[in-house]
mmCIF file of C-alpha atoms in Angstrom:
data_model
loop_
_atom_site.group_PDB
_atom_site.id
_atom_site.type_symbol
_atom_site.label_atom_id
_atom_site.label_comp_id
_atom_site.label_asym_id
_atom_site.label_seq_id
_atom_site.Cartn_x
_atom_site.Cartn_y
_atom_site.Cartn_z
ATOM 1 C CA ALA A 1 0.000 0.000 0.000
ATOM 2 C CA SER A 2 2.783 2.445 0.873
ATOM 3 C CA GLN A 3 4.598 1.656 -2.372
ATOM 4 C CA GLN A 4 1.398 2.374 -4.303
ATOM 5 C CA ILE A 5 0.950 5.661 -2.425
ATOM 6 C CA THR A 6 4.448 6.718 -3.499
ATOM 7 C CA THR A 7 3.719 5.690 -7.102
ATOM 8 C CA LYS A 8 0.407 7.571 -7.130
ATOM 9 C CA VAL A 9 2.074 10.709 -5.759
ATOM 10 C CA ASP A 10 4.659 10.521 -8.547
ATOM 11 C CA GLU A 11 1.801 10.168 -11.045
ATOM 12 C CA LEU A 12 0.000 13.132 -9.472
ATOM 13 C CA ASN A 13 3.135 15.281 -9.720
ATOM 14 C CA GLY A 14 3.471 14.401 -13.391
ATOM 15 C CA ILE A 15 -0.130 15.459 -14.032
ATOM 16 C CA THR A 16 0.116 18.781 -12.156
ATOM 17 C CA ASN A 17 3.363 19.591 -13.941
ATOM 18 C CA GLU A 18 1.712 18.908 -17.299
ATOM 19 C CA ILE A 19 -1.302 21.044 -16.356
ATOM 20 C CA ALA A 20 1.045 23.934 -15.521
ATOM 21 C CA LEU A 21 2.721 23.561 -18.934
ATOM 22 C CA LEU A 22 -0.724 23.551 -20.620
ATOM 23 C CA ASN A 23 -1.614 26.733 -18.727
ATOM 24 C CA LYS A 24 1.425 28.372 -20.311
ATOM 25 C CA ARG A 25 0.503 27.113 -23.780
ATOM 26 C CA ILE A 26 -3.103 28.298 -23.411
ATOM 27 C CA SER A 27 -1.908 31.767 -22.434
ATOM 28 C CA THR A 28 0.486 31.885 -25.388
ATOM 29 C CA VAL A 29 -2.128 30.731 -27.911
ATOM 30 C CA GLU A 30 -4.917 32.973 -26.667
ATOM 31 C CA LEU A 31 -2.667 36.032 -26.453
ATOM 32 C CA SER A 32 -2.052 35.631 -30.151
ATOM 33 C CA SER A 33 -5.849 35.421 -30.740
ATOM 34 C CA GLY A 34 -5.659 31.682 -31.439
ATOM 35 C CA ASN A 35 -8.089 28.944 -30.419
ATOM 36 C CA ALA A 36 -6.887 26.826 -27.481
ATOM 37 C CA ASN A 37 -9.910 24.446 -27.350
ATOM 38 C CA ASP A 38 -7.818 21.357 -28.163
ATOM 39 C CA ILE A 39 -5.425 22.247 -25.384
ATOM 40 C CA ARG A 40 -8.351 22.800 -22.973
ATOM 41 C CA ASP A 41 -9.779 19.379 -23.892
ATOM 42 C CA LYS A 42 -6.462 17.823 -22.966
ATOM 43 C CA MET A 43 -6.487 19.872 -19.758
ATOM 44 C CA ASP A 44 -9.969 18.540 -18.900
ATOM 45 C CA GLY A 45 -8.750 14.963 -19.342
ATOM 46 C CA LEU A 46 -5.841 15.571 -16.978
ATOM 47 C CA ILE A 47 -8.114 17.189 -14.403
ATOM 48 C CA THR A 48 -10.476 14.193 -14.583
ATOM 49 C CA ARG A 49 -7.554 11.846 -13.970
ATOM 50 C CA LEU A 50 -6.336 14.047 -11.132
ATOM 51 C CA SER A 51 -9.783 13.997 -9.491
ATOM 52 C CA LYS A 52 -9.634 10.189 -9.389
ATOM 53 C CA LEU A 53 -6.378 10.355 -7.459
ATOM 54 C CA ALA A 54 -7.584 12.821 -4.821
ATOM 55 C CA ASP A 55 -10.181 15.460 -4.018
ATOM 56 C CA ILE A 56 -9.345 18.628 -5.945
ATOM 57 C CA LYS A 57 -10.815 22.087 -6.393
ATOM 58 C CA VAL A 58 -10.471 23.781 -9.796
ATOM 59 C CA GLN A 59 -10.194 27.577 -10.033
ATOM 60 C CA ASN A 60 -10.493 29.100 -13.521
ATOM 61 C CA GLN A 61 -8.681 32.437 -13.697
ATOM 62 C CA GLU A 62 -9.596 35.474 -15.841
ATOM 63 C CA ASN A 63 -6.346 35.133 -17.744
ATOM 64 C CA GLY A 64 -7.406 31.678 -18.901
ATOM 65 C CA ALA A 65 -5.160 29.741 -16.524
ATOM 66 C CA THR A 66 -6.455 26.963 -14.274
ATOM 67 C CA ASN A 67 -5.350 26.780 -10.648
ATOM 68 C CA ILE A 68 -5.845 23.549 -8.704
ATOM 69 C CA LEU A 69 -6.061 22.965 -4.967
ATOM 70 C CA LEU A 70 -5.582 19.510 -3.502
ATOM 71 C CA GLY A 71 -6.532 18.950 0.136
ATOM 72 C CA GLY A 72 -6.602 22.721 0.599
ATOM 73 C CA SER A 73 -3.120 23.278 -0.822
ATOM 74 C CA LEU A 74 -2.273 24.797 -4.215
ATOM 75 C CA VAL A 75 -0.584 22.232 -6.443
ATOM 76 C CA VAL A 76 -1.007 24.203 -9.690
ATOM 77 C CA MET A 77 -0.821 27.994 -9.847
ATOM 78 C CA GLY A 78 -0.675 29.390 -13.335
ATOM 79 C CA ASN A 79 2.480 28.260 -15.090
ATOM 80 C CA GLY A 80 3.929 26.668 -11.975
ATOM 81 C CA SER A 81 3.231 23.461 -10.028
ATOM 82 C CA GLU A 82 4.109 22.372 -6.496
ATOM 83 C CA ALA A 83 5.377 18.806 -6.406
ATOM 84 C CA LEU A 84 4.281 16.654 -3.473
ATOM 85 C CA SER A 85 6.713 14.361 -1.701
ATOM 86 C CA THR A 86 6.425 11.326 0.550
ATOM 87 C CA SER A 87 8.438 10.320 3.570
ATOM 88 C CA THR A 88 8.778 7.015 5.392
ATOM 89 C CA THR A 89 7.319 7.193 8.900
ATOM 90 C CA GLY A 90 7.701 3.570 9.956
ATOM 91 C CA PRO A 91 7.963 0.009 8.663
ATOM 92 C CA GLY A 92 5.717 -0.133 5.606
ATOM 93 C CA THR A 93 4.170 3.310 6.130
ATOM 94 C CA VAL A 94 4.588 6.612 4.316
ATOM 95 C CA ARG A 95 3.099 10.098 4.632
ATOM 96 C CA ILE A 96 2.308 12.653 1.951
ATOM 97 C CA ASN A 97 4.088 15.853 2.903
ATOM 98 C CA GLY A 98 2.483 19.253 2.628
ATOM 99 C CA ILE A 99 -1.128 18.050 2.425
ATOM 100 C CA ALA A 100 -3.221 18.423 5.540
ATOM 101 C CA ASN A 101 -6.074 16.203 4.453
ATOM 102 C CA ILE A 102 -7.135 14.005 1.548
ATOM 103 C CA SER A 103 -10.810 13.090 1.789
ATOM 104 C CA SER A 104 -11.436 11.057 -1.362
ATOM 105 C CA GLY A 105 -9.900 9.341 -4.375
ATOM 106 C CA GLU A 106 -7.394 6.544 -4.878
ATOM 107 C CA LEU A 107 -4.854 8.101 -2.504
ATOM 108 C CA LYS A 108 -7.456 8.324 0.265
ATOM 109 C CA GLY A 109 -8.267 4.639 -0.242
ATOM 110 C CA LEU A 110 -4.611 3.617 -0.117
ATOM 111 C CA LEU A 111 -3.972 5.743 2.989
ATOM 112 C CA ASN A 112 -6.987 4.107 4.640
ATOM 113 C CA ILE A 113 -5.630 0.648 3.829
ATOM 114 C CA GLN A 114 -2.199 1.597 5.184
ATOM 115 C CA ASP A 115 -3.346 3.452 8.310
ATOM 116 C CA VAL A 116 -6.627 1.762 9.290
ATOM 117 C CA VAL A 117 -7.383 -1.544 7.597
ATOM 118 C CA ILE A 118 -3.977 -3.241 7.792
ATOM 119 C CA PRO A 119 -3.254 -2.152 11.407
ATOM 120 C CA LYS A 120 -6.679 -3.494 12.419
ATOM 121 C CA TYR A 121 -5.878 -6.931 11.007
ATOM 122 C CA MET A 122 -2.364 -6.794 12.422
ATOM 123 C CA GLU A 123 -3.888 -6.177 15.844
ATOM 124 C CA LYS A 124 -6.244 -9.131 15.401
ATOM 125 C CA LEU A 125 -3.335 -11.321 14.310
ATOM 126 C CA ASP A 126 -1.283 -10.198 17.317
ATOM 127 C CA THR A 127 -4.215 -10.968 19.622
ATOM 128 C CA LEU A 128 -4.526 -14.464 18.153
ATOM 129 C CA ALA A 129 -0.783 -15.118 18.415
ATOM 130 C CA ALA A 130 -0.675 -13.814 22.004
ATOM 131 C CA SER A 131 -3.564 -16.100 22.946
ATOM 132 C CA ILE A 132 -1.834 -19.117 21.392
ATOM 133 C CA ILE A 133 1.438 -18.296 23.176
ATOM 134 C CA ARG A 134 -0.237 -17.743 26.537
ATOM 135 C CA GLU A 135 -2.578 -20.747 26.499
ATOM 136 C CA VAL A 136 0.044 -23.208 25.230
ATOM 137 C CA ASN A 137 2.652 -21.935 27.686
ATOM 138 C CA ASN A 138 0.235 -22.130 30.629
ATOM 139 C CA ILE A 139 -0.165 -25.855 29.993
ATOM 140 C CA HIS A 140 3.378 -26.609 28.838
ATOM 141 C CA SER A 141 4.967 -25.020 31.912
ATOM 142 C CA GLU A 142 3.081 -27.462 34.134
ATOM 143 C CA GLY A 143 4.363 -30.568 32.353
ATOM 144 C CA LEU A 144 7.575 -32.503 31.985
ATOM 145 C CA GLY A 145 9.610 -33.883 29.102
ATOM 146 C CA LEU A 146 11.319 -37.243 28.688
ATOM 147 C CA ASN A 147 13.992 -36.458 31.283
ATOM 148 C CA GLY A 148 11.518 -36.177 34.135
ATOM 149 C CA GLY A 149 11.914 -33.514 36.810
ATOM 150 C CA PHE A 150 14.276 -30.564 36.821
ATOM 151 C CA SER A 151 17.430 -30.331 38.849
ATOM 152 C CA SER A 152 17.651 -26.637 37.894
ATOM 153 C CA LEU A 153 15.467 -24.301 35.853
ATOM 154 C CA THR A 154 15.893 -20.616 34.953
ATOM 155 C CA SER A 155 13.229 -18.230 33.711
ATOM 156 C CA THR A 156 13.626 -16.658 30.266
ATOM 157 C CA ASN A 157 11.705 -13.386 30.772
ATOM 158 C CA ALA A 158 13.665 -10.943 32.917
ATOM 159 C CA VAL A 159 12.022 -8.420 35.226
ATOM 160 C CA SER A 160 13.329 -4.875 35.396
ATOM 161 C CA SER A 161 13.200 -4.890 39.185
ATOM 162 C CA SER A 162 13.015 -7.883 41.517
ATOM 163 C CA THR A 163 11.232 -5.727 44.117
ATOM 164 C CA ALA A 164 8.606 -4.244 41.763
ATOM 165 C CA LEU A 165 5.193 -5.859 41.372
ATOM 166 C CA LEU A 166 5.151 -8.687 38.845
ATOM 167 C CA SER A 167 1.865 -7.216 37.622
ATOM 168 C CA SER A 168 3.464 -3.798 37.066
ATOM 169 C CA SER A 169 3.929 -2.620 33.485
ATOM 170 C CA SER A 170 7.364 -1.330 34.520
ATOM 171 C CA ASN A 171 8.558 -4.931 34.806
ATOM 172 C CA ASN A 172 7.925 -5.497 31.092
ATOM 173 C CA LEU A 173 6.756 -9.105 31.463
ATOM 174 C CA PRO A 174 4.985 -10.252 28.280
ATOM 175 C CA PHE A 175 2.059 -11.780 30.199
ATOM 176 C CA THR A 176 1.595 -10.445 33.715
ATOM 177 C CA PRO A 177 0.242 -12.914 36.304
ATOM 178 C CA SER A 178 -3.553 -12.809 36.469
ATOM 179 C CA VAL A 179 -4.207 -11.750 40.046
ATOM 180 C CA THR A 180 -7.162 -9.991 41.628
ATOM 181 C CA THR A 181 -7.615 -8.370 45.024
ATOM 182 C CA TYR A 182 -11.258 -8.395 46.044
ATOM 183 C CA THR A 183 -12.648 -5.292 47.735
ATOM 184 C CA THR A 184 -16.304 -6.278 48.026
ATOM 185 C CA GLY A 185 -18.562 -7.218 50.904
ATOM 186 C CA THR A 186 -19.363 -5.800 54.356
ATOM 187 C CA VAL A 187 -17.877 -7.184 57.570
ATOM 188 C CA THR A 188 -19.533 -6.769 60.983
ATOM 189 C CA SER A 189 -17.599 -9.282 63.112
ATOM 190 C CA SER A 190 -15.220 -12.236 62.920
ATOM 191 C CA GLY A 191 -16.742 -15.280 61.296
ATOM 192 C CA SER A 192 -18.920 -13.091 59.094
ATOM 193 C CA THR A 193 -20.409 -14.056 55.785
ATOM 194 C CA VAL A 194 -19.310 -11.942 52.859
ATOM 195 C CA THR A 195 -21.467 -11.657 49.778
ATOM 196 C CA GLY A 196 -19.904 -10.405 46.595
ATOM 197 C CA SER A 197 -21.875 -8.496 44.009
ATOM 198 C CA GLY A 198 -21.325 -10.069 40.599
ATOM 199 C CA THR A 199 -18.234 -11.863 41.902
ATOM 200 C CA SER A 200 -17.494 -15.524 41.138
ATOM 201 C CA PHE A 201 -15.528 -16.415 44.260
ATOM 202 C CA SER A 202 -15.528 -20.162 43.616
ATOM 203 C CA THR A 203 -13.364 -19.778 40.519
ATOM 204 C CA ASN A 204 -10.468 -18.007 42.209
ATOM 205 C CA VAL A 205 -10.661 -17.884 46.027
ATOM 206 C CA LYS A 206 -9.798 -20.784 48.317
ATOM 207 C CA ALA A 207 -9.935 -21.512 52.026
ATOM 208 C CA ASN A 208 -6.963 -20.006 53.889
ATOM 209 C CA ASP A 209 -6.578 -17.298 51.243
ATOM 210 C CA TRP A 210 -6.781 -13.682 52.348
ATOM 211 C CA ILE A 211 -9.228 -11.113 51.074
ATOM 212 C CA LYS A 212 -9.247 -7.356 51.589
ATOM 213 C CA LEU A 213 -12.738 -5.958 52.053
ATOM 214 C CA ASN A 214 -14.175 -2.477 51.740
ATOM 215 C CA ASP A 215 -13.735 -1.747 55.437
ATOM 216 C CA GLY A 216 -9.997 -1.552 54.767
ATOM 217 C CA ASN A 217 -9.161 -4.749 56.655
ATOM 218 C CA SER A 218 -7.865 -8.097 55.430
ATOM 219 C CA TYR A 219 -9.513 -11.371 56.451
ATOM 220 C CA GLN A 220 -8.702 -15.043 56.118
ATOM 221 C CA VAL A 221 -11.167 -17.139 54.134
ATOM 222 C CA VAL A 222 -12.635 -19.982 56.208
ATOM 223 C CA SER A 223 -14.727 -21.434 53.408
ATOM 224 C CA VAL A 224 -16.100 -20.676 49.977
ATOM 225 C CA ASP A 225 -19.810 -21.166 50.621
ATOM 226 C CA SER A 226 -21.008 -20.562 47.076
ATOM 227 C CA ASP A 227 -20.085 -18.854 43.859
ATOM 228 C CA SER A 228 -20.850 -15.468 45.427
ATOM 229 C CA GLN A 229 -20.489 -16.036 49.187
ATOM 230 C CA LEU A 230 -17.558 -16.501 51.567
ATOM 231 C CA THR A 231 -17.147 -17.121 55.273
ATOM 232 C CA ILE A 232 -14.159 -15.263 56.701
ATOM 233 C CA SER A 233 -12.430 -14.777 60.041
ATOM 234 C CA GLY A 234 -9.613 -12.730 61.520
ATOM 235 C CA SER A 235 -8.801 -9.124 60.813
ATOM 236 C CA TYR A 236 -5.627 -7.278 59.936
ATOM 237 C CA THR A 237 -5.580 -3.569 59.250
ATOM 238 C CA ASP A 238 -1.936 -3.748 58.170
ATOM 239 C CA ALA A 239 -1.573 -5.724 54.949
ATOM 240 C CA THR A 240 2.067 -6.506 55.766
ATOM 241 C CA ALA A 241 0.919 -8.572 58.743
ATOM 242 C CA ILE A 242 -0.435 -11.222 56.407
ATOM 243 C CA SER A 243 1.222 -13.225 53.680
ATOM 244 C CA THR A 244 -0.912 -11.802 50.877
ATOM 245 C CA ASP A 245 -3.932 -9.692 50.090
ATOM 246 C CA ILE A 246 -4.962 -12.706 48.298
ATOM 247 C CA THR A 247 -5.770 -13.110 44.770
ATOM 248 C CA ASN A 248 -6.760 -15.918 42.501
ATOM 249 C CA GLY A 249 -3.232 -17.254 42.066
ATOM 250 C CA SER A 250 -1.753 -20.549 43.181
ATOM 251 C CA LEU A 251 1.379 -22.339 42.058
ATOM 252 C CA TYR A 252 2.062 -26.015 42.759
ATOM 253 C CA ILE A 253 5.578 -27.394 43.067
ATOM 254 C CA SER A 254 6.289 -31.123 43.378
ATOM 255 C CA VAL A 255 9.638 -32.360 44.699
ATOM 256 C CA LYS A 256 10.827 -35.969 44.166
ATOM 257 C CA ASP A 257 13.636 -37.639 46.083
ATOM 258 C CA SER A 258 15.936 -40.463 44.962
ATOM 259 C CA SER A 259 13.444 -43.111 46.162
ATOM 260 C CA ASP A 260 10.710 -41.548 43.975
ATOM 261 C CA THR A 261 8.798 -40.136 46.941
ATOM 262 C CA ILE A 262 6.964 -37.011 45.802
ATOM 263 C CA THR A 263 6.098 -34.086 48.074
ATOM 264 C CA GLU A 264 3.611 -31.557 46.723
ATOM 265 C CA SER A 265 3.436 -27.950 47.917
ATOM 266 C CA SER A 266 1.286 -24.956 47.013
ATOM 267 C CA ILE A 267 2.272 -21.277 46.849
ATOM 268 C CA SER A 268 -0.240 -18.446 46.793
ATOM 269 C CA ILE A 269 0.562 -15.769 44.218
ATOM 270 C CA ALA A 270 -0.549 -12.361 45.482
ATOM 271 C CA SER A 271 -1.505 -9.097 43.877
ATOM 272 C CA ASP A 272 1.514 -7.536 45.571
ATOM 273 C CA GLU A 273 3.864 -10.325 44.468
ATOM 274 C CA THR A 274 7.388 -9.424 43.425
ATOM 275 C CA LEU A 275 10.115 -11.692 42.120
ATOM 276 C CA SER A 276 11.856 -11.355 45.482
ATOM 277 C CA SER A 277 8.761 -12.343 47.456
ATOM 278 C CA LEU A 278 8.109 -15.257 45.099
ATOM 279 C CA SER A 279 11.699 -16.398 45.543
ATOM 280 C CA ALA A 280 11.261 -16.314 49.323
ATOM 281 C CA LYS A 281 8.124 -18.459 49.091
ATOM 282 C CA ILE A 282 9.932 -20.993 46.916
ATOM 283 C CA ASP A 283 12.789 -21.093 49.437
ATOM 284 C CA SER A 284 10.283 -22.149 52.116
ATOM 285 C CA ILE A 285 9.756 -25.463 50.285
ATOM 286 C CA SER A 286 12.074 -28.234 51.412
ATOM 287 C CA ASN A 287 14.868 -29.430 49.114
ATOM 288 C CA ILE A 288 14.640 -26.624 46.569
ATOM 289 C CA SER A 289 16.002 -23.092 46.615
ATOM 290 C CA SER A 290 15.956 -20.076 44.323
ATOM 291 C CA THR A 291 18.203 -17.198 43.298
ATOM 292 C CA ILE A 292 17.716 -14.026 41.272
ATOM 293 C CA SER A 293 20.326 -12.782 38.816
ATOM 294 C CA ASN A 294 19.882 -10.088 36.164
ATOM 295 C CA GLY A 295 16.123 -10.179 36.650
ATOM 296 C CA LEU A 296 15.893 -13.938 36.053
ATOM 297 C CA LEU A 297 14.744 -16.502 38.606
ATOM 298 C CA THR A 298 16.602 -19.797 38.951
ATOM 299 C CA ILE A 299 15.130 -22.684 40.962
ATOM 300 C CA THR A 300 17.571 -25.417 42.003
ATOM 301 C CA ALA A 301 16.889 -28.749 43.664
ATOM 302 C CA THR A 302 19.063 -30.195 46.415
ATOM 303 C CA SER A 303 21.408 -32.923 45.187
ATOM 304 C CA GLY A 304 19.456 -36.153 44.712
ATOM 305 C CA TYR A 305 16.143 -34.331 44.218
ATOM 306 C CA THR A 306 14.202 -33.058 41.217
ATOM 307 C CA PHE A 307 11.166 -30.815 40.975
ATOM 308 C CA SER A 308 8.312 -29.911 38.658
ATOM 309 C CA PHE A 309 5.216 -27.747 38.566
ATOM 310 C CA THR A 310 2.968 -30.774 38.090
ATOM 311 C CA ASN A 311 0.162 -32.120 40.215
ATOM 312 C CA ASP A 312 -1.427 -35.137 38.591
ATOM 313 C CA ALA A 313 -4.659 -34.713 40.522
ATOM 314 C CA ILE A 314 -5.150 -31.099 39.403
ATOM 315 C CA SER A 315 -5.677 -30.100 35.762
ATOM 316 C CA ASP A 316 -4.530 -26.503 36.194
ATOM 317 C CA THR A 317 -1.638 -26.195 38.630
ATOM 318 C CA ASP A 318 -0.692 -22.570 37.961
ATOM 319 C CA THR A 319 -3.839 -20.494 38.252
ATOM 320 C CA SER A 320 -1.779 -17.310 38.419
ATOM 321 C CA ASN A 321 0.006 -17.796 35.061
ATOM 322 C CA VAL A 322 3.205 -16.705 36.793
ATOM 323 C CA LEU A 323 5.203 -19.452 35.053
ATOM 324 C CA THR A 324 4.140 -18.148 31.634
ATOM 325 C CA ALA A 325 4.848 -14.579 32.736
ATOM 326 C CA LEU A 326 8.391 -15.458 33.813
ATOM 327 C CA GLY A 327 8.978 -17.902 30.950
ATOM 328 C CA MET A 328 9.678 -21.020 33.012
ATOM 329 C CA ASN A 329 9.445 -24.316 31.133
ATOM 330 C CA THR A 330 7.442 -22.632 28.361
ATOM 331 C CA PHE A 331 7.131 -23.791 24.744
ATOM 332 C CA PHE A 332 6.811 -20.448 22.945
ATOM 333 C CA LYS A 333 8.845 -17.280 23.220
ATOM 334 C CA GLY A 334 7.520 -13.851 22.234
ATOM 335 C CA ASN A 335 4.205 -12.155 22.864
ATOM 336 C CA ASP A 336 2.713 -11.368 19.438
ATOM 337 C CA ALA A 337 2.708 -12.409 15.778
ATOM 338 C CA SER A 338 6.039 -10.736 15.018
ATOM 339 C CA THR A 339 7.926 -12.276 17.957
ATOM 340 C CA ILE A 340 6.364 -15.737 18.343
ATOM 341 C CA GLY A 341 8.853 -18.601 18.137
ATOM 342 C CA VAL A 342 9.806 -21.866 19.791
ATOM 343 C CA THR A 343 12.039 -21.407 22.840
ATOM 344 C CA GLN A 344 15.695 -22.051 22.200
ATOM 345 C CA TYR A 345 16.046 -24.869 24.727
ATOM 346 C CA ILE A 346 13.313 -26.856 22.956
ATOM 347 C CA GLN A 347 14.901 -26.156 19.580
ATOM 348 C CA ASP A 348 18.132 -27.533 21.038
ATOM 349 C CA ASP A 349 16.504 -30.526 22.772
ATOM 350 C CA VAL A 350 13.038 -31.686 21.724
ATOM 351 C CA SER A 351 12.930 -34.098 24.649
ATOM 352 C CA ARG A 352 12.106 -30.972 26.678
ATOM 353 C CA ILE A 353 8.619 -30.869 25.116
ATOM 354 C CA ALA A 354 6.401 -31.294 28.173
ATOM 355 C CA ALA A 355 4.082 -34.117 27.100
ATOM 356 C CA SER A 356 3.884 -35.666 30.564
ATOM 357 C CA SER A 357 1.795 -34.434 33.491
ATOM 358 C CA ASN A 358 3.928 -36.278 36.063
ATOM 359 C CA PHE A 359 7.445 -37.549 36.678
ATOM 360 C CA THR A 360 6.857 -40.644 34.513
ATOM 361 C CA PRO A 361 8.274 -40.382 30.960
ATOM 362 C CA GLY A 362 5.737 -41.611 28.439
ATOM 363 C CA ASP A 363 2.698 -40.215 30.194
ATOM 364 C CA ASN A 364 0.864 -38.101 27.595
ATOM 365 C CA LYS A 365 -1.772 -36.293 29.649
ATOM 366 C CA ASN A 366 -0.170 -32.890 29.186
ATOM 367 C CA ALA A 367 0.158 -33.496 25.439
ATOM 368 C CA LEU A 368 -3.577 -34.215 25.350
ATOM 369 C CA ARG A 369 -4.239 -30.969 27.225
ATOM 370 C CA LEU A 370 -2.117 -29.107 24.703
ATOM 371 C CA GLY A 371 -4.041 -30.736 21.862
ATOM 372 C CA ASP A 372 -7.349 -29.751 23.420
#
């Protein structure tokens, strides 16, 4: 489209230049009392062609010359013409210099394709690619390849600050963890029932989670009574006195020892989670530890142990999407149609494809989830 715009502008300049030359010829012929009708017919043909390129306004002068305005700017004035130029403003985009507005014609159509139609479809394509990346990575990160559990694993998406919120745009994560702090319901005393308005608690709040209500206090969830009702207890006015303001995020980590005994643990991912706080929670699990270097998180198992983010009894073991956000054991890299690609470690070793949902090589439950 941008190449055609440039070509059409060159064509337009050729026409306006020719019109200016015809203006000069008309003046010469008519000054000598000749008939310039043939020249005017040719002029009319050029003006018709010009009007198909863009919206123009024709001004016939008393001296017989024809002035032409295009988008409010004079492109032909008597014997002279003003050539338009184009400039590149980005990948695949150009602008027509010196014209404030073009409201019709072939150039208007091409500008609309370049500036409106194509970007709209690019956005849709990016949305599709981002969805594929996110959904595949959410499942892949929870599985294991042919080698079983990890002895060490490092994230691939670096945060700008290990103490800034993972959900903060300043951390530049491609897919921020999906966390929600609820601020609904009225509390009168400990053990109260909280009813949320239009809130589906059962999909993202669990017993022992924490919820901040509109009285400014945080309470521990005793039970999820229904899709829109909770029973809570306890009260903290200082959010730092509790582990989290809780959200809908949980992360499961399974650790296997040399005798194949598996210990499963769960971490709550909070709305105020940082990479540092996540690292501290991981460190609280026996036989694994974590470090942060250059914005990347590395989890390491004690010698003789391996770990994974699997839980064979649970279909979705990372409800926070934090693994996808950090790029841990993911299949795709990138976050849109222009950056999507297979992660380098899978390109280098296809046995890393996480087909299994447990520590047993050959199990294909995660592959079936990916297929679904």
